GROMACS .gro file of N, CA and C in nm:
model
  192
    1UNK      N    1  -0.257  -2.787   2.030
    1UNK     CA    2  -0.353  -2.776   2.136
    1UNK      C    3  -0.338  -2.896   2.229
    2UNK      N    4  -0.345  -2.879   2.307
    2UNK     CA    5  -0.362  -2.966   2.435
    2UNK      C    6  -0.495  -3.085   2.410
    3UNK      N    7  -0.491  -3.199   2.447
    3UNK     CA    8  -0.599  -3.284   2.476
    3UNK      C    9  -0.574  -3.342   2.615
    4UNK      N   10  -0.547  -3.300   2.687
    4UNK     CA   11  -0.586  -3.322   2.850
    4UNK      C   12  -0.734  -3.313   2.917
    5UNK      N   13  -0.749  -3.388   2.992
    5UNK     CA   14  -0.884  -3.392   2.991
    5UNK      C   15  -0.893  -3.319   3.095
    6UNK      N   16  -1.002  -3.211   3.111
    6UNK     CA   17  -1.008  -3.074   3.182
    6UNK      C   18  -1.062  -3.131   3.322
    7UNK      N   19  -1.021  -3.090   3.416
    7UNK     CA   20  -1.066  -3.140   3.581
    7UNK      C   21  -1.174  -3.021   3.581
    8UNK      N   22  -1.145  -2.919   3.579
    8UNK     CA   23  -1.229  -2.786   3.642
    8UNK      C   24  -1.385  -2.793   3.549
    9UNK      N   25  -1.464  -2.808   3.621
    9UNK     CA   26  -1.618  -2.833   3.592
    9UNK      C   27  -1.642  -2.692   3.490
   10UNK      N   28  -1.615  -2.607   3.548
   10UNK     CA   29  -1.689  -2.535   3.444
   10UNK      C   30  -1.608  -2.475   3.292
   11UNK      N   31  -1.483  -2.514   3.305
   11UNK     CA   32  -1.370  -2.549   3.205
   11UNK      C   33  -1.411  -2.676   3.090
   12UNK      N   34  -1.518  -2.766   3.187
   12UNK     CA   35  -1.564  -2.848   3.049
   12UNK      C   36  -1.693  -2.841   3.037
   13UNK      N   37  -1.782  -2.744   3.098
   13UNK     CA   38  -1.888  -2.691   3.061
   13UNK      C   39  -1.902  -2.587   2.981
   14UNK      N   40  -1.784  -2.491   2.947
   14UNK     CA   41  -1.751  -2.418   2.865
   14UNK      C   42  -1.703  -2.492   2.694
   15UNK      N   43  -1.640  -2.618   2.715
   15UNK     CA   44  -1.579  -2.668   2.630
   15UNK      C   45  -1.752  -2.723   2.563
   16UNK      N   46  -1.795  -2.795   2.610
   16UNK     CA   47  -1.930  -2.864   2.588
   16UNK      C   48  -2.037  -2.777   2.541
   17UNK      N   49  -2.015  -2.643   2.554
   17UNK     CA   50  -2.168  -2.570   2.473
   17UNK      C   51  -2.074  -2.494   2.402
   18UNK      N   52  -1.947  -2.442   2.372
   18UNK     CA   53  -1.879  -2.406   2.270
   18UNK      C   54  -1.755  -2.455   2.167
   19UNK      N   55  -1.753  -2.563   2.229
   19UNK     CA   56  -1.630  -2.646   2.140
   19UNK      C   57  -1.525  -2.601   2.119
   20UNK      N   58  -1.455  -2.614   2.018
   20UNK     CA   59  -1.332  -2.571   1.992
   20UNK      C   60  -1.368  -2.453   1.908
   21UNK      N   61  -1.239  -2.419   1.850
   21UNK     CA   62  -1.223  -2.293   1.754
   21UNK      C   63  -1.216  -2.349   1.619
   22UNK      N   64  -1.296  -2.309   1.539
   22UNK     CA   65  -1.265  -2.266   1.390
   22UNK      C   66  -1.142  -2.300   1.348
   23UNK      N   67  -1.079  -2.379   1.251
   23UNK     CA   68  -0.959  -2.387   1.205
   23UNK      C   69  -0.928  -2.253   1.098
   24UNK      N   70  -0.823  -2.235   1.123
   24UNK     CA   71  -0.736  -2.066   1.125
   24UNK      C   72  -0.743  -2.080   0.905
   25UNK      N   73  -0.782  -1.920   0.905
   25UNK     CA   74  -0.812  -1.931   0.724
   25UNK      C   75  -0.706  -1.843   0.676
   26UNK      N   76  -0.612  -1.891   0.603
   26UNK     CA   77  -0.513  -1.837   0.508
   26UNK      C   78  -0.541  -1.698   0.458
   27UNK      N   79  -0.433  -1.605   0.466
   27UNK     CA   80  -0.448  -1.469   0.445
   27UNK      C   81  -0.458  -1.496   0.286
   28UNK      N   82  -0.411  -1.590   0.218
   28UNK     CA   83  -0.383  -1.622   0.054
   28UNK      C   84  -0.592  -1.635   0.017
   29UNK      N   85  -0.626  -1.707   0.103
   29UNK     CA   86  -0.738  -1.797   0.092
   29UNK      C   87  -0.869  -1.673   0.095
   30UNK      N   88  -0.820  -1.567   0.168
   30UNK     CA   89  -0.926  -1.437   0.169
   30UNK      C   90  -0.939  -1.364   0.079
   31UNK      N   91  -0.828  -1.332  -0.007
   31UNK     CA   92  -0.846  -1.233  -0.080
   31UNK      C   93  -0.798  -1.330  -0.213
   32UNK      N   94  -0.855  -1.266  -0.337
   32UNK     CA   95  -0.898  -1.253  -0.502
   32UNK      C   96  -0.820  -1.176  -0.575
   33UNK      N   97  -0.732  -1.240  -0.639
   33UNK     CA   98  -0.669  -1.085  -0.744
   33UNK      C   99  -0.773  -1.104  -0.880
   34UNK      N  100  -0.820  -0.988  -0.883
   34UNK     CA  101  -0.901  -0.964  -1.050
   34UNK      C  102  -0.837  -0.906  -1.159
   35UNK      N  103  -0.810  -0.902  -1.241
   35UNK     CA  104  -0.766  -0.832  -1.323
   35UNK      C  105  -0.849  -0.700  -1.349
   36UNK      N  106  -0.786  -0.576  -1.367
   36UNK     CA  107  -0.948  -0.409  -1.327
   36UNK      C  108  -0.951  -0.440  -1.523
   37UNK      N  109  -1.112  -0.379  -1.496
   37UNK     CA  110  -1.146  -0.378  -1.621
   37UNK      C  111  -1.082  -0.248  -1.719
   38UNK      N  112  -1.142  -0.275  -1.849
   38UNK     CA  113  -1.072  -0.144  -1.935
   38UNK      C  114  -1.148   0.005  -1.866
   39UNK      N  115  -1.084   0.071  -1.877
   39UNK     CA  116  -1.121   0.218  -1.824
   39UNK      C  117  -1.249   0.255  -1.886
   40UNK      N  118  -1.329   0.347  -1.807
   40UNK     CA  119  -1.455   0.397  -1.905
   40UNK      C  120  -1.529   0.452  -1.767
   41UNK      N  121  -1.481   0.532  -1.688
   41UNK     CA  122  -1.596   0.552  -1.588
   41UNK      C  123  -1.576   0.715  -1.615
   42UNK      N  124  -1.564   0.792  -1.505
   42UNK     CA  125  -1.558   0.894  -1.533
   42UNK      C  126  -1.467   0.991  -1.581
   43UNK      N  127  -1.336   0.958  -1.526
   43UNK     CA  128  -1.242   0.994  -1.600
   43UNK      C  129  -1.220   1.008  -1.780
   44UNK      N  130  -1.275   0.867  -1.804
   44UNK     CA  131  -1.305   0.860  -1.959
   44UNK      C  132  -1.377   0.969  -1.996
   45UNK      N  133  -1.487   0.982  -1.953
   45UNK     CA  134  -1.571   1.087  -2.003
   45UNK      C  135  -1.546   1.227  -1.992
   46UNK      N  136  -1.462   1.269  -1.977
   46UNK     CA  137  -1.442   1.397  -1.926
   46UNK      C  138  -1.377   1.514  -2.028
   47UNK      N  139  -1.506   1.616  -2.046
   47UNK     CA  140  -1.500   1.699  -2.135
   47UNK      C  141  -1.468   1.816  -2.117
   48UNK      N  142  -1.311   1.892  -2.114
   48UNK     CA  143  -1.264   1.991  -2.045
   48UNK      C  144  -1.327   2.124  -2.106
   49UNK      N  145  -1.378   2.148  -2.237
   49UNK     CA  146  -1.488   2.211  -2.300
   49UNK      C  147  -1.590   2.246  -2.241
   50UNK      N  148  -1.694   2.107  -2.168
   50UNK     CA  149  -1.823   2.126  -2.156
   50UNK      C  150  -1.790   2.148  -1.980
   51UNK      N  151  -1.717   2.156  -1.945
   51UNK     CA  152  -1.670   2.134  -1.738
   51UNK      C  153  -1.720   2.283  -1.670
   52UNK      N  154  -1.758   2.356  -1.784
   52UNK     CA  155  -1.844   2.486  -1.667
   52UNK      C  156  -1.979   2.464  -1.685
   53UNK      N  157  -2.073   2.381  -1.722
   53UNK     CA  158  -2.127   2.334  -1.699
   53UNK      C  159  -2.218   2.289  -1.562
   54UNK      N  160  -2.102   2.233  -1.494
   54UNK     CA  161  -2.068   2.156  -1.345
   54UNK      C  162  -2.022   2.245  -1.245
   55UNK      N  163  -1.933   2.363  -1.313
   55UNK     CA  164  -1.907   2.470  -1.209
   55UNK      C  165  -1.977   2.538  -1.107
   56UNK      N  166  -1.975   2.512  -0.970
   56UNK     CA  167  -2.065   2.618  -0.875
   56UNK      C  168  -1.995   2.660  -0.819
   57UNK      N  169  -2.070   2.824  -0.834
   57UNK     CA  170  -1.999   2.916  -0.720
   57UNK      C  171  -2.136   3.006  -0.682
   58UNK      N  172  -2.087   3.030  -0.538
   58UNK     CA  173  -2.182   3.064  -0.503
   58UNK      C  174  -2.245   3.222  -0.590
   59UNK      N  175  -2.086   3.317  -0.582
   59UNK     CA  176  -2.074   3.439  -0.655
   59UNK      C  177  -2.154   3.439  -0.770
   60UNK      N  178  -2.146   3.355  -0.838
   60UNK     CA  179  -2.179   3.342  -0.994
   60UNK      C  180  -2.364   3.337  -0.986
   61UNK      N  181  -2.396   3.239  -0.884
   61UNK     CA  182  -2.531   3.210  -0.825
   61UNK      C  183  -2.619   3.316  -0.853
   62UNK      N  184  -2.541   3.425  -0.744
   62UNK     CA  185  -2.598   3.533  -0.687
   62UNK      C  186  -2.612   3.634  -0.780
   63UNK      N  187  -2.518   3.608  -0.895
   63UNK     CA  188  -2.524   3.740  -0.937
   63UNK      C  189  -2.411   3.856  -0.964
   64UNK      N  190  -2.371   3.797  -0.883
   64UNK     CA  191  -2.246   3.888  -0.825
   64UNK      C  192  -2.118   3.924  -0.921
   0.00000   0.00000   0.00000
């Protein structure tokens, strides 16, 4: 960056109620690797037996 000292008035009236920028944040520094936990959500549970259960149709609804 430049440190020249700004002639244009409202170039350092801009500088003076907003300052500089934020120093720049590492794409490494944003993100977290987790290790995923052991399985158990829904997939786990899934009972190809009990799955009409859950079935909708409208046909079936009605009657039909």
């Amino acid at each position: 960056m430049n440190k020249e000292p700004m002639t244009d008035p409202a170039a350092s009236a801009r500088h003076a109620r907003y300052g500089t920028l934020p120093e720049r944040i590492r794409f490494e520094d944003m993100t977290e690797e987790v290790e995923a936990g052991h399985g158990g959500g829904a997939a786990a549970s899934y009972n190809p037996e009990g799955s009409w259960k859950y079935y909708s149709c409208l046909a079936l609804d009605l009657g039909l």
